[in-house]
Every structure is written in C-alpha cells, then in structure tokens.
Amino acid sequence: METIKEKIRRYMIITERIDEIYSHFSKAMGMSESELCVLYLLDGEPSLSQRQICEQWLIPKTTLNTIIKKYEKIGYIQFEKIPNNRKEMRLRLTVKGKEYAATFLESIYRAEDKAMRETLKKYGDSFIEANECFAKELKSAFEKGLKSQSNGEEKKEN
C-alpha cells in the first residue's frame, strides 16, 4: 500500500511528464514553452492582460514582455485598451496570429480532446474535481505552514 508521500511523489512525476509533453511539442514547433503558453492562452480567450497571463500561467514578466515584443513586431499580437484602466492593456491575437497559432494548436487540441475523453470515460468528472481539490488544499496547507513558520520565527526573535 502506497504511503501519502509515495502518492505525492507519483503525482508530481505525472505532472512533470505532462509538462514535458508540452515542452517537447513546443520545441518540435521551434518555440519556447512560454511562447506556446501565450498563444494557447490567447487562442482560448478573447483577450487577456499581461498581468492575467502572468498569474494564470506563472510566466515571468520579463519573459512575457520579450514574447509580446517579438509577436507584436511579427504582427501576431495587438494591444487593446481596457476601459477605465490606464495602466493595463489587453492582448489579442491578430488574424495573422490566429492563422499562425492554428497551424499547431489544432494538433494540440485534438490530442488533448482524445486524452481527456478517454480519461473521463474511466474516471468521470471526478478526475478534474479531484485535481482542483488537491491544488486548493495544497495551496491552503502551504499558506498555513508558511504563516505558522513566520509566526514561530517572530516569537523566537523576541
């Protein structure tokens, strides 16, 4: 019987394998993982701000800025003003950007669709719900652990 620690390690290996699959695909397409993430995100959303992209995909701001400058220069991305917000701009794929993204995103979507359908046949929606629950519980546990650790350090200093 697996211990909790063994299950967590197994789960971490699985998530790393999934990341590796996307990484391998992006390299085969001649782009970085972050570039693929940006195009993937913008293809699925009407428009997102740089802040939203950084938060959702944990792409460092400097990396994102480099990608945006490159894709703006090529004509794949355009900026759009956000009403009542002078600081942020939304990013949107141009027609040229959508055409470029479609050349490889369609094969990603087909593979994801096939894999998810097979997984859902076996595990149902509980597969997604269980992963969401684990992420939420893990975040909460880390936050509580960090908070109690910092409180403990403050007490030791006093």
Phi, psi and omega in degrees: 000131181289140173280167177301316180300318179294321178294319179295316178300318179298317179296317179297320177297319179298313181295324176295322178295320178297314177302319181296324179298313179292322179298313179299317180297314182298318179294322178296332179271359177080029180221167178278163176300321181295321177297316178299316180301315181298313180294320179299312180297311183291334177288330183267347182238147178298319176191148180222153174275164177299321179300315180298319180296315179300317182291316184288323187243004177055038176273127178302145183304318182294320178296315180297317179300319178298316180296315182298315179300316180299311183287331175291317180299320180286336181099021180270335185232144173231155179263149181222133180292144174260123180305138178062024178219108183272346183274318188256152174234148174272152175253143179218142174288138174281175176301316178298320179294320178295319179296316179297310182299322182298333183298334179235336181293328180300321179289328175295312182299320178296315180295316179298317181299313181297313181296318181291319179301316179295319180294317181292329175300320183279321190240350181067190181295344179298337177301310180292313182301320180295319178293319177298317179298315181298316180299316180296314181293322179294316178300314180298316180296319178294316180299316178294319179295317179293322180294314180291327178294315180291327176293322178294322180292322179296320180294322180294323182290327183280000000 
